[in-house]
Every structure is written in structure tokens, then in C-alpha cells.
């Protein structure tokens, strides 16, 4: 079967447009796919010929991507029964007759940043692999879509081949919103009929969150790919351009801020803060979370990181997995080079992720009781931690000020590699605001300029500017 698939794909470049259209009709179905054939992205030419040529090119790319990401074959990730599985702060173990044995199994793969209480919680013998599957299937899965309304300023009706990082960012934000409106313990049970008031409320919030990410430019979808691409245009990005984790983090922050400006916003009690140069400035967090009446908003904290140069520095591998054991963690967006993934857990040396590289039909969320199945994945996938791209962004959700304070007290042990002679944390918390720090540097530079004999000198502020690849250790 694998040989036939490879042989077929090698001949695609020689197909006529009619043959390609036939393939599109054959494989562009509504079924929920499992695994894409290829991990490679289709590079997009930046040149813009005539409008007609652009439309033809976009249509051909769309047909190719519908074949590439719609034609799938069954593959299944294997999970060891001997090792615990971690998923966004939840530990899942095989059942054991010996509680101490289960506790030691939970502690072993977590690394130096683990908390004993997390492992002991796992010894209740209720968190089985079946519970893990139900938890995994409850995470919102946002993938490539086709035949959605044209993106403003382009001819694109699909994000196949270029929108995977945006989709990964959407999934991380969606997880934060699930925690905010439904709670981390919420589970989606597609086979369960809605009978109670609480189930009706949960179904309403579930659909409300999905609508916010629907593939349309309407105001009721403030986190759609249309809205994110529109926000990206202010920084020179166009539909079809590649986005890095840092860029996506700032787009998500802007999207939430814009939504909060609307009257009667349901997100008025939610703030987003993006760390700058791997530093979280507490005065800036205070300004973002403090409400006019003296209250405190829930916080989504996004921390862009660069954990190496060309590949992940192995000293940070235990830190990455340890972060995924925290209840506050909402995952990591990153992946392999030019191939974004949303990491939400791990087992042993492999990361568990949701993959956005599936082309599905756009869902009309305006219909009552629109289908939900394409927004949930039932097939967990794993990737070796060593293959993770060093450029990533880790996210956290804090429902209140107390949870943030508790996090700050314990996080140091999670973000400092255990085998380092000096302390080089993945990120840190700082007093004051970033603006005050920049102003202080500007004052120092003025003093330096008045005593310097050089006409031209590099400003220190340039070192503080936002960098897509801020590196920690080499």
C-alpha cells in the first residue's frame, strides 16, 4: 500500500488539470481524515502576476492540497502500557495493585521539575488509558479547511500548505477558552444525549467557542483565520506567508484585545500577555489583568522561546516535558521545521500532539446543531522530542491571581535545566515593566553618547527588540 501511495504521488506532477480535478472529486470528501501523506509544505511564490494568473495558480494549489492533505491512510500511534502518559497536567497510568509502584512510575519520566503531589494524584487508579483517549478527544482540533470565503486582499479560499502555525495558535487559544468557560475537567462525549441543564450549558459554550474560530470574516468569529490574517497585514504579512510562533502569539493577543473592546464582550474578564525576550514583567501583567473595579482578570500567558539554534538543545528537553505536567499549561505551539504542531502531552521521549495538516470541508456554524465531529480528533500522534524545532511558544492559563502567584513560587524548578552549572532559565519573572526598562536604557545611552567619541553606535534597545528566534543556550 505504501509503495502504491508513493508511486501515485510521484506521478501527480505529470497529471493534467482534468485528472487533478478528478482526484479532487475522488478524495475531497467530508470524512474526518487520519494522517497526511507528506509533511512537506508547498512553497508559495511571492510574485504577483496578473489577477487571472493568480486565481489560476491559487486554484491549482488548492486542488493539489486537497489531494495532498485529503488523501490519507490509517496509522496508529502506539502507547506503552508500562509508562505514564501526561496530557496538559493530567497523568494517565495503567491500573496497578501497588500504589507505590504507580507513584514511582509517574515520577520517573517527569524529570527534575516534577511535583510529587502530581504523581500521587495519579495513583487513584481512575486515570486509565481510556480516560486519556477521552481527554485527548475533548481538545479542540482546528485544521486546514477548504472552500471558505476568500481571504481579504487575496484569492485564497483555503489555508492548505501555509496556515498550520496559525491553526496551532488557534488550538492553544481554544484550549485556554475551554478552561475559562468549561473547565479543564470538561469532556466531550459525542454519544451522550443532552439531558441536564449543565449539559445544555456546556454544549452552548462548546459551540460558542468553535464559532469564534469559524472560517469567516464575520464579527462573531473574532479568532478566525480571516481575522488573524487581517491583523497580520499590519505587520506586512500576507495570506500565504509563513508565521512563526512569536508572531502568532502577538496576533492572538491582539485578537483578544480587539474583542475586549467590543460592548458586552464575553471575554471582558480575560487578558492575554506575551512575554518579551523570555521575561514576564509583572507590572505589565498587573496593568493587563487589573479591572476598573479593582478585580483581577483571568490570564493567558504566552512565552515565545528559542531553545537552541538549528535543533532543540537537549538540556531543555526535561524542561519541556515538565511544563506539560502542570495544570496551568495549555500546550506548546512549535513542531518540526516548516511544519507546525500543537504539543499537549508526552510519554517517555515522545511528544503527543494535534496536527493541523488535514484538509477538511468548511463547516457552516450558522446552522443550528452544526456537526462537531471535525473539530475533535480521536487519533493521538507522537513525535520524538529530539525532533522538535527550537522555535516554539508555551502557553499557560491562570483563572485568578492566586493561581498565578502559586505558579510563580514553583516554576523555577521547571524552567532551569538540572545539569547546568549556572542558572539559565527558559524564562523568568521580573519586577516593573518593560517600558521602564527601555526608558532606563535610553537614559544610559544618552549619557554614553555625550562622552563617546564615536558618531555611530548601536543602541542597546535593539538588543531588546522582539526577536522571532531569541536563543537561550547553544
Short mmCIF file of C-alpha atoms in Angstrom, two decimals:
data_model
loop_
_atom_site.label_atom_id
_atom_site.label_comp_id
_atom_site.label_asym_id
_atom_site.label_seq_id
_atom_site.Cartn_x
_atom_site.Cartn_y
_atom_site.Cartn_z
CA UNK A 1 0.00 0.00 0.00
CA UNK A 2 2.81 2.43 0.94
CA UNK A 3 4.55 1.76 -2.37
CA UNK A 4 1.35 2.42 -4.31
CA UNK A 5 0.76 5.69 -2.46
CA UNK A 6 4.34 6.86 -3.09
CA UNK A 7 4.19 5.87 -6.74
CA UNK A 8 0.89 7.72 -7.17
CA UNK A 9 2.23 10.88 -5.58
CA UNK A 10 5.35 10.83 -7.75
CA UNK A 11 3.14 10.89 -10.85
CA UNK A 12 0.95 13.80 -9.69
CA UNK A 13 3.19 16.45 -11.24
CA UNK A 14 2.54 14.96 -14.66
CA UNK A 15 -1.23 14.94 -14.36
CA UNK A 16 -3.37 17.20 -16.48
CA UNK A 17 -5.71 19.69 -14.84
CA UNK A 18 -8.66 17.40 -15.68
CA UNK A 19 -7.01 14.46 -13.97
CA UNK A 20 -6.20 16.58 -10.93
CA UNK A 21 -9.81 17.68 -10.76
CA UNK A 22 -10.89 14.04 -10.89
CA UNK A 23 -8.61 13.31 -7.96
CA UNK A 24 -10.11 16.25 -6.10
CA UNK A 25 -13.58 14.81 -6.64
CA UNK A 26 -12.41 11.38 -5.52
CA UNK A 27 -10.63 12.36 -2.34
CA UNK A 28 -12.11 15.71 -1.33
CA UNK A 29 -14.66 14.12 0.94
CA UNK A 30 -16.28 15.19 4.18
CA UNK A 31 -14.81 12.34 6.17
CA UNK A 32 -12.51 13.14 9.09
CA UNK A 33 -9.03 12.12 7.86
CA UNK A 34 -6.36 10.46 9.91
CA UNK A 35 -2.82 11.08 8.65
CA UNK A 36 -1.46 13.20 5.78
CA UNK A 37 0.83 11.52 3.27
CA UNK A 38 3.52 14.17 3.38
CA UNK A 39 4.89 16.57 5.98
CA UNK A 40 6.38 18.98 3.46
CA UNK A 41 4.86 22.39 2.88
CA UNK A 42 4.21 23.75 -0.60
CA UNK A 43 6.28 26.92 -1.03
CA UNK A 44 4.32 29.85 -2.34
CA UNK A 45 5.80 32.23 -4.88
CA UNK A 46 5.82 35.81 -3.60
CA UNK A 47 5.49 37.26 -7.10
CA UNK A 48 2.04 38.53 -8.08
CA UNK A 49 1.45 38.40 -11.87
CA UNK A 50 -1.98 39.23 -13.20
CA UNK A 51 -5.16 38.70 -11.24
CA UNK A 52 -6.23 35.91 -13.60
CA UNK A 53 -2.89 34.13 -13.27
CA UNK A 54 -3.09 34.47 -9.50
CA UNK A 55 -6.56 32.92 -9.41
CA UNK A 56 -5.47 30.03 -11.64
CA UNK A 57 -2.39 29.44 -9.51
CA UNK A 58 -4.43 29.53 -6.30
CA UNK A 59 -6.99 27.10 -7.74
CA UNK A 60 -4.26 24.67 -8.81
CA UNK A 61 -2.62 24.88 -5.40
CA UNK A 62 -5.99 24.31 -3.79
CA UNK A 63 -6.61 21.20 -5.90
CA UNK A 64 -3.12 19.89 -5.15
CA UNK A 65 -3.51 20.48 -1.42
CA UNK A 66 -6.92 18.84 -1.38
CA UNK A 67 -5.25 15.73 -2.76
CA UNK A 68 -2.16 16.06 -0.59
CA UNK A 69 -3.96 16.65 2.72
CA UNK A 70 -7.23 14.89 1.96
CA UNK A 71 -5.93 11.56 0.68
CA UNK A 72 -5.00 9.67 3.82
CA UNK A 73 -4.19 6.25 5.14
CA UNK A 74 -4.76 4.74 8.55
CA UNK A 75 -1.90 4.96 11.02
CA UNK A 76 -1.99 4.42 14.76
CA UNK A 77 0.35 5.74 17.45
CA UNK A 78 1.47 3.10 19.92
CA UNK A 79 1.38 3.83 23.64
CA UNK A 80 3.40 1.85 26.14
CA UNK A 81 1.44 0.24 28.96
CA UNK A 82 4.50 0.49 31.20
CA UNK A 83 4.89 4.29 31.18
CA UNK A 84 2.51 7.03 32.31
CA UNK A 85 1.02 9.40 29.76
CA UNK A 86 0.83 13.12 30.56
CA UNK A 87 -1.71 15.42 28.93
CA UNK A 88 -1.85 19.08 29.98
CA UNK A 89 -1.31 18.45 33.67
CA UNK A 90 -3.20 15.15 33.83
CA UNK A 91 -1.40 11.83 34.34
CA UNK A 92 -2.78 8.58 32.98
CA UNK A 93 -1.44 5.22 34.19
CA UNK A 94 -2.10 1.58 33.73
CA UNK A 95 -4.04 0.10 36.63
CA UNK A 96 -1.85 -1.39 39.33
CA UNK A 97 -2.40 -3.26 42.56
CA UNK A 98 0.53 -1.45 44.16
CA UNK A 99 0.01 2.31 44.77
CA UNK A 100 3.73 2.87 45.44
CA UNK A 101 4.60 1.26 42.12
CA UNK A 102 2.24 3.60 40.28
CA UNK A 103 3.66 6.63 42.09
CA UNK A 104 7.23 5.71 41.14
CA UNK A 105 6.18 5.19 37.51
CA UNK A 106 4.60 8.64 37.42
CA UNK A 107 7.67 10.31 38.92
CA UNK A 108 10.34 8.70 36.75
CA UNK A 109 9.74 10.30 33.31
CA UNK A 110 8.71 13.73 34.55
CA UNK A 111 12.25 14.91 35.35
CA UNK A 112 13.58 17.27 37.97
CA UNK A 113 10.72 19.72 37.57
CA UNK A 114 8.02 17.30 38.69
CA UNK A 115 5.86 17.67 41.74
CA UNK A 116 5.30 14.68 43.99
CA UNK A 117 1.69 15.67 44.51
CA UNK A 118 1.01 15.32 40.78
CA UNK A 119 2.33 11.78 40.80
CA UNK A 120 0.43 10.83 43.94
CA UNK A 121 -2.77 12.17 42.44
CA UNK A 122 -2.26 9.72 39.61
CA UNK A 123 -2.44 6.75 41.99
CA UNK A 124 -6.19 6.93 42.29
CA UNK A 125 -6.30 4.27 39.55
CA UNK A 126 -9.11 6.08 37.77
CA UNK A 127 -6.94 7.75 35.13
CA UNK A 128 -6.59 4.87 32.70
CA UNK A 129 -5.62 4.97 29.05
CA UNK A 130 -9.29 5.04 28.14
CA UNK A 131 -9.64 8.19 30.19
CA UNK A 132 -6.64 9.62 28.33
CA UNK A 133 -8.32 8.96 24.99
CA UNK A 134 -11.47 10.73 26.18
CA UNK A 135 -9.41 13.68 27.42
CA UNK A 136 -7.46 13.88 24.15
CA UNK A 137 -10.63 13.72 22.04
CA UNK A 138 -12.09 16.61 24.07
CA UNK A 139 -9.39 19.07 22.96
CA UNK A 140 -10.47 21.31 20.09
CA UNK A 141 -8.84 20.33 16.80
CA UNK A 142 -8.51 23.12 14.24
CA UNK A 143 -7.12 22.08 10.88
CA UNK A 144 -6.71 23.19 7.30
CA UNK A 145 -10.06 23.96 5.67
CA UNK A 146 -11.09 24.36 2.05
CA UNK A 147 -13.72 26.38 0.21
CA UNK A 148 -14.11 29.04 2.88
CA UNK A 149 -14.86 32.70 1.97
CA UNK A 150 -11.99 34.44 0.18
CA UNK A 151 -9.40 35.93 2.49
CA UNK A 152 -9.34 39.71 2.20
CA UNK A 153 -6.68 41.01 -0.17
CA UNK A 154 -6.07 37.61 -1.76
CA UNK A 155 -7.63 34.87 -3.84
CA UNK A 156 -7.19 32.18 -1.19
CA UNK A 157 -10.17 30.01 -0.26
CA UNK A 158 -8.03 27.53 1.69
CA UNK A 159 -5.07 27.71 4.08
CA UNK A 160 -3.61 24.39 2.98
CA UNK A 161 0.17 24.49 2.79
CA UNK A 162 0.76 27.69 4.75
CA UNK A 163 -1.68 28.16 7.67
CA UNK A 164 -0.51 25.40 10.02
CA UNK A 165 1.12 27.73 12.58
CA UNK A 166 -2.00 29.89 12.69
CA UNK A 167 -4.09 26.76 13.24
CA UNK A 168 -1.76 25.60 16.03
CA UNK A 169 -2.10 29.01 17.67
CA UNK A 170 -5.87 28.80 17.36
CA UNK A 171 -5.84 25.44 19.11
CA UNK A 172 -3.79 26.75 22.03
CA UNK A 173 -6.12 29.74 22.44
CA UNK A 174 -9.11 27.42 22.14
CA UNK A 175 -7.74 25.29 24.97
CA UNK A 176 -7.47 28.39 27.16
CA UNK A 177 -11.07 29.29 26.33
CA UNK A 178 -12.22 25.75 27.15
CA UNK A 179 -10.55 26.09 30.56
CA UNK A 180 -12.11 29.54 31.00
CA UNK A 181 -15.70 28.64 30.09
CA UNK A 182 -15.91 24.87 30.58
CA UNK A 183 -13.09 23.93 32.93
CA UNK A 184 -10.13 21.60 32.50
CA UNK A 185 -12.19 18.62 33.66
CA UNK A 186 -14.79 19.05 30.91
CA UNK A 187 -15.12 16.12 28.50
CA UNK A 188 -16.89 16.00 25.16
CA UNK A 189 -18.99 12.88 24.80
CA UNK A 190 -20.40 12.76 21.29
CA UNK A 191 -22.54 9.72 22.02
CA UNK A 192 -24.13 11.16 25.16
CA UNK A 193 -27.56 12.81 24.75
CA UNK A 194 -28.07 16.24 26.28
CA UNK A 195 -30.44 15.79 29.20
CA UNK A 196 -29.47 18.08 32.09
CA UNK A 197 -29.26 21.86 32.39
CA UNK A 198 -25.50 21.62 32.90
CA UNK A 199 -25.09 19.57 29.74
CA UNK A 200 -27.11 22.16 27.81
CA UNK A 201 -24.92 24.93 29.19
CA UNK A 202 -21.75 23.04 28.31
CA UNK A 203 -22.97 22.34 24.78
CA UNK A 204 -23.78 26.02 24.31
CA UNK A 205 -20.31 27.10 25.45
CA UNK A 206 -18.67 24.37 23.40
CA UNK A 207 -20.35 25.58 20.22
CA UNK A 208 -19.78 29.23 21.14
CA UNK A 209 -16.01 28.67 21.31
CA UNK A 210 -15.97 26.82 17.98
CA UNK A 211 -17.94 29.65 16.34
CA UNK A 212 -15.28 32.12 17.47
CA UNK A 213 -12.79 30.23 15.29
CA UNK A 214 -15.07 29.63 12.31
CA UNK A 215 -13.52 30.27 8.89
CA UNK A 216 -15.24 33.55 8.09
CA UNK A 217 -14.62 37.28 8.43
CA UNK A 218 -17.80 37.98 10.41
CA UNK A 219 -17.63 39.74 13.81
CA UNK A 220 -18.96 36.65 15.56
CA UNK A 221 -15.70 34.86 14.64
CA UNK A 222 -13.01 37.10 16.19
CA UNK A 223 -10.32 34.38 16.13
CA UNK A 224 -10.91 33.06 12.62
CA UNK A 225 -8.03 32.67 10.22
CA UNK A 226 -9.56 35.58 8.30
CA UNK A 227 -9.22 37.84 11.36
CA UNK A 228 -5.69 36.66 12.15
CA UNK A 229 -4.52 37.21 8.57
CA UNK A 230 -6.13 40.66 8.63
CA UNK A 231 -4.24 41.53 11.83
CA UNK A 232 -1.04 40.17 10.31
CA UNK A 233 -1.40 42.54 7.38
CA UNK A 234 -0.49 45.45 9.68
CA UNK A 235 2.99 43.93 10.04
CA UNK A 236 3.44 43.27 6.33
CA UNK A 237 2.25 39.66 6.36
CA UNK A 238 0.02 38.39 3.57
CA UNK A 239 -2.20 35.37 3.17
CA UNK A 240 0.13 32.55 2.20
CA UNK A 241 3.08 33.84 4.23
CA UNK A 242 4.73 31.75 6.92
CA UNK A 243 4.13 32.71 10.55
CA UNK A 244 6.45 31.86 13.42
CA UNK A 245 5.36 31.04 16.99
CA UNK A 246 6.28 34.52 18.24
CA UNK A 247 4.26 36.25 15.52
CA UNK A 248 1.24 34.07 16.18
CA UNK A 249 1.43 34.76 19.94
CA UNK A 250 1.20 38.50 19.29
CA UNK A 251 -1.64 38.01 16.78
CA UNK A 252 -3.63 36.05 19.37
CA UNK A 253 -3.02 38.79 21.93
CA UNK A 254 -4.22 41.47 19.51
CA UNK A 255 -7.29 39.44 18.57
CA UNK A 256 -8.37 39.07 22.20
CA UNK A 257 -7.70 42.75 22.92
CA UNK A 258 -9.81 43.79 19.91
CA UNK A 259 -12.62 41.54 21.09
CA UNK A 260 -12.50 43.02 24.59
CA UNK A 261 -13.04 46.46 23.10
CA UNK A 262 -16.48 45.44 21.87
CA UNK A 263 -19.50 46.19 24.09
CA UNK A 264 -20.75 43.29 26.21
CA UNK A 265 -17.79 41.15 25.26
CA UNK A 266 -17.85 37.68 26.82
CA UNK A 267 -14.07 37.93 27.15
CA UNK A 268 -14.03 41.12 29.21
CA UNK A 269 -12.70 39.11 32.16
CA UNK A 270 -9.83 37.60 30.18
CA UNK A 271 -6.40 39.12 29.45
CA UNK A 272 -3.51 37.93 27.28
CA UNK A 273 0.13 38.76 27.96
CA UNK A 274 3.05 37.87 25.66
CA UNK A 275 6.45 37.61 27.33
CA UNK A 276 9.18 39.80 25.87
CA UNK A 277 12.67 38.33 25.41
CA UNK A 278 11.74 35.39 27.66
CA UNK A 279 10.85 37.76 30.51
CA UNK A 280 7.44 38.28 32.15
CA UNK A 281 7.23 41.82 33.53
CA UNK A 282 4.90 41.79 36.50
CA UNK A 283 3.85 45.42 36.30
CA UNK A 284 2.75 44.83 32.70
CA UNK A 285 0.82 41.76 33.81
CA UNK A 286 -0.78 43.82 36.60
CA UNK A 287 -1.82 46.50 34.12
CA UNK A 288 -3.32 43.90 31.78
CA UNK A 289 -5.23 41.98 34.46
CA UNK A 290 -6.44 44.71 36.80
CA UNK A 291 -10.08 45.68 36.24
CA UNK A 292 -11.53 49.18 36.86
CA UNK A 293 -13.39 47.90 39.92
CA UNK A 294 -10.20 46.52 41.45
CA UNK A 295 -10.80 42.94 40.39
CA UNK A 296 -8.49 40.60 38.54
CA UNK A 297 -8.98 39.07 35.10
CA UNK A 298 -8.12 35.52 34.14
CA UNK A 299 -4.79 35.47 32.33
CA UNK A 300 -3.44 33.70 29.26
CA UNK A 301 0.35 33.88 29.43
CA UNK A 302 2.23 33.19 26.18
CA UNK A 303 6.01 32.76 26.30
CA UNK A 304 7.85 32.57 22.93
CA UNK A 305 11.12 30.66 23.27
CA UNK A 306 14.16 29.66 21.22
CA UNK A 307 15.60 26.54 22.81
CA UNK A 308 18.70 26.13 20.66
CA UNK A 309 19.92 27.06 17.20
CA UNK A 310 19.23 24.59 14.40
CA UNK A 311 17.80 21.95 16.69
CA UNK A 312 16.47 21.60 20.21
CA UNK A 313 19.20 21.87 22.83
CA UNK A 314 18.84 18.57 24.74
CA UNK A 315 19.40 20.29 28.11
CA UNK A 316 15.92 21.79 27.75
CA UNK A 317 14.16 18.54 26.86
CA UNK A 318 13.27 17.68 30.50
CA UNK A 319 12.02 21.24 30.98
CA UNK A 320 9.64 20.97 28.02
CA UNK A 321 8.10 17.74 29.28
CA UNK A 322 7.93 19.00 32.86
CA UNK A 323 5.92 22.05 31.78
CA UNK A 324 3.35 19.71 30.23
CA UNK A 325 2.77 18.16 33.68
CA UNK A 326 1.50 21.48 35.06
CA UNK A 327 -2.22 22.11 35.43
CA UNK A 328 -1.72 25.69 34.23
CA UNK A 329 -0.12 24.63 30.93
CA UNK A 330 -2.27 24.92 27.79
CA UNK A 331 0.35 23.42 25.50
CA UNK A 332 3.19 24.36 23.20
CA UNK A 333 3.00 25.53 19.60
CA UNK A 334 6.02 24.65 17.51
CA UNK A 335 6.66 21.44 15.61
CA UNK A 336 9.31 20.44 13.13
CA UNK A 337 10.97 22.94 10.76
CA UNK A 338 8.29 24.44 8.48
CA UNK A 339 5.72 22.02 9.91
CA UNK A 340 3.76 23.34 12.88
CA UNK A 341 2.22 21.11 15.54
CA UNK A 342 0.37 21.70 18.80
CA UNK A 343 2.02 19.74 21.61
CA UNK A 344 -0.24 18.84 24.53
CA UNK A 345 1.44 15.92 26.28
CA UNK A 346 4.13 13.27 26.23
CA UNK A 347 5.08 9.71 27.04
CA UNK A 348 8.72 8.79 27.62
CA UNK A 349 10.76 10.64 24.96
CA UNK A 350 7.87 11.38 22.60
CA UNK A 351 5.57 14.39 22.47
CA UNK A 352 1.83 13.94 21.94
CA UNK A 353 0.34 16.47 19.57
CA UNK A 354 -2.61 17.61 17.49
CA UNK A 355 -1.72 18.02 13.83
CA UNK A 356 -3.40 20.79 11.80
CA UNK A 357 -2.27 19.27 8.46
CA UNK A 358 -5.62 17.84 7.46
CA UNK A 359 -7.79 19.38 4.79
CA UNK A 360 -11.46 19.35 5.73
CA UNK A 361 -14.57 21.00 4.37
CA UNK A 362 -15.54 24.30 5.94
CA UNK A 363 -18.40 23.93 8.42
CA UNK A 364 -21.33 26.34 8.34
CA UNK A 365 -21.55 27.23 12.03
CA UNK A 366 -24.64 29.38 11.48
CA UNK A 367 -26.74 26.24 11.26
CA UNK A 368 -28.39 25.05 14.44
CA UNK A 369 -26.66 21.99 15.87
CA UNK A 370 -23.89 22.12 13.27
CA UNK A 371 -21.72 18.96 13.25
CA UNK A 372 -18.91 18.94 15.83
CA UNK A 373 -17.03 15.80 14.83
CA UNK A 374 -14.50 17.53 12.54
CA UNK A 375 -13.39 19.75 15.45
CA UNK A 376 -12.24 16.78 17.53
CA UNK A 377 -9.53 14.21 16.83
CA UNK A 378 -9.63 10.65 18.12
CA UNK A 379 -6.20 9.58 16.82
CA UNK A 380 -3.32 10.76 19.05
CA UNK A 381 0.02 11.15 17.32
CA UNK A 382 3.52 11.20 18.78
CA UNK A 383 6.84 12.72 17.72
CA UNK A 384 10.33 12.28 19.15
CA UNK A 385 11.15 15.18 21.45
CA UNK A 386 14.60 15.43 19.88
CA UNK A 387 12.99 16.36 16.54
CA UNK A 388 11.19 19.37 17.99
CA UNK A 389 12.09 22.70 16.37
CA UNK A 390 13.76 25.01 18.93
CA UNK A 391 11.46 27.90 18.00
CA UNK A 392 8.26 27.49 19.99
CA UNK A 393 5.76 29.20 22.29
CA UNK A 394 4.47 27.75 25.55
CA UNK A 395 1.12 28.84 26.94
CA UNK A 396 -0.42 28.98 30.42
CA UNK A 397 -3.88 29.82 31.75
CA UNK A 398 -4.50 31.27 35.22
CA UNK A 399 -8.13 31.64 36.32
CA UNK A 400 -7.25 34.06 39.13
CA UNK A 401 -4.44 35.96 40.80
CA UNK A 402 -3.87 33.26 43.41
CA UNK A 403 -3.14 30.61 40.78
CA UNK A 404 -0.59 32.91 39.13
CA UNK A 405 1.11 33.61 42.46
CA UNK A 406 1.32 29.89 43.21
CA UNK A 407 2.75 29.26 39.76
CA UNK A 408 5.47 31.89 40.27
CA UNK A 409 6.54 30.27 43.54
CA UNK A 410 7.12 26.85 41.99
CA UNK A 411 8.03 27.49 38.34
CA UNK A 412 11.77 27.96 38.80
CA UNK A 413 12.40 24.26 39.30
CA UNK A 414 10.63 23.55 35.99
CA UNK A 415 12.46 26.01 33.74
CA UNK A 416 16.11 25.59 34.80
CA UNK A 417 17.99 22.60 33.30
CA UNK A 418 19.19 20.36 36.11
CA UNK A 419 22.63 19.66 34.64
CA UNK A 420 23.68 23.29 34.21
CA UNK A 421 26.37 24.78 36.45
CA UNK A 422 24.82 28.23 36.06
CA UNK A 423 21.13 29.14 36.10
CA UNK A 424 19.85 29.67 32.55
CA UNK A 425 16.05 29.51 32.86
CA UNK A 426 13.79 29.12 29.86
CA UNK A 427 12.01 32.28 31.03
CA UNK A 428 11.78 34.37 34.19
CA UNK A 429 9.55 36.81 36.05
CA UNK A 430 10.78 40.40 36.53
CA UNK A 431 9.59 43.27 38.66
CA UNK A 432 8.50 46.51 36.96
CA UNK A 433 7.55 46.99 33.33
CA UNK A 434 9.42 46.53 30.09
CA UNK A 435 8.76 50.16 29.18
CA UNK A 436 10.54 51.36 32.32
CA UNK A 437 13.50 49.16 31.48
CA UNK A 438 13.69 50.56 27.96
CA UNK A 439 13.49 54.13 29.24
CA UNK A 440 16.29 53.40 31.69
CA UNK A 441 18.44 52.08 28.88
CA UNK A 442 17.70 55.15 26.76
CA UNK A 443 18.89 57.39 29.62
CA UNK A 444 22.10 55.37 29.93
CA UNK A 445 22.64 55.64 26.19
CA UNK A 446 22.26 59.43 26.29
CA UNK A 447 24.94 59.58 28.97
CA UNK A 448 27.11 57.27 26.94
CA UNK A 449 26.61 59.30 23.76
CA UNK A 450 27.63 62.53 25.48
CA UNK A 451 31.00 61.05 26.45
CA UNK A 452 31.64 58.89 23.40
CA UNK A 453 33.94 59.89 20.54
CA UNK A 454 32.05 57.70 18.08
CA UNK A 455 29.46 59.27 15.80
CA UNK A 456 27.64 56.00 15.14
CA UNK A 457 26.92 53.32 17.70
CA UNK A 458 24.44 50.52 18.04
CA UNK A 459 21.66 51.21 20.50
CA UNK A 460 21.14 48.80 23.32
CA UNK A 461 17.42 48.99 22.66
CA UNK A 462 17.98 46.96 19.51
CA UNK A 463 19.03 44.08 21.74
CA UNK A 464 15.67 44.26 23.48
CA UNK A 465 13.54 44.31 20.38
CA UNK A 466 11.23 41.43 19.69
CA UNK A 467 13.05 38.54 18.05
CA UNK A 468 11.48 35.51 16.41
CA UNK A 469 14.47 33.38 17.35
CA UNK A 470 15.59 34.53 20.79
CA UNK A 471 18.15 31.94 21.83
CA UNK A 472 18.84 30.75 25.33
CA UNK A 473 21.66 28.22 25.24
CA UNK A 474 23.73 26.77 22.42
#
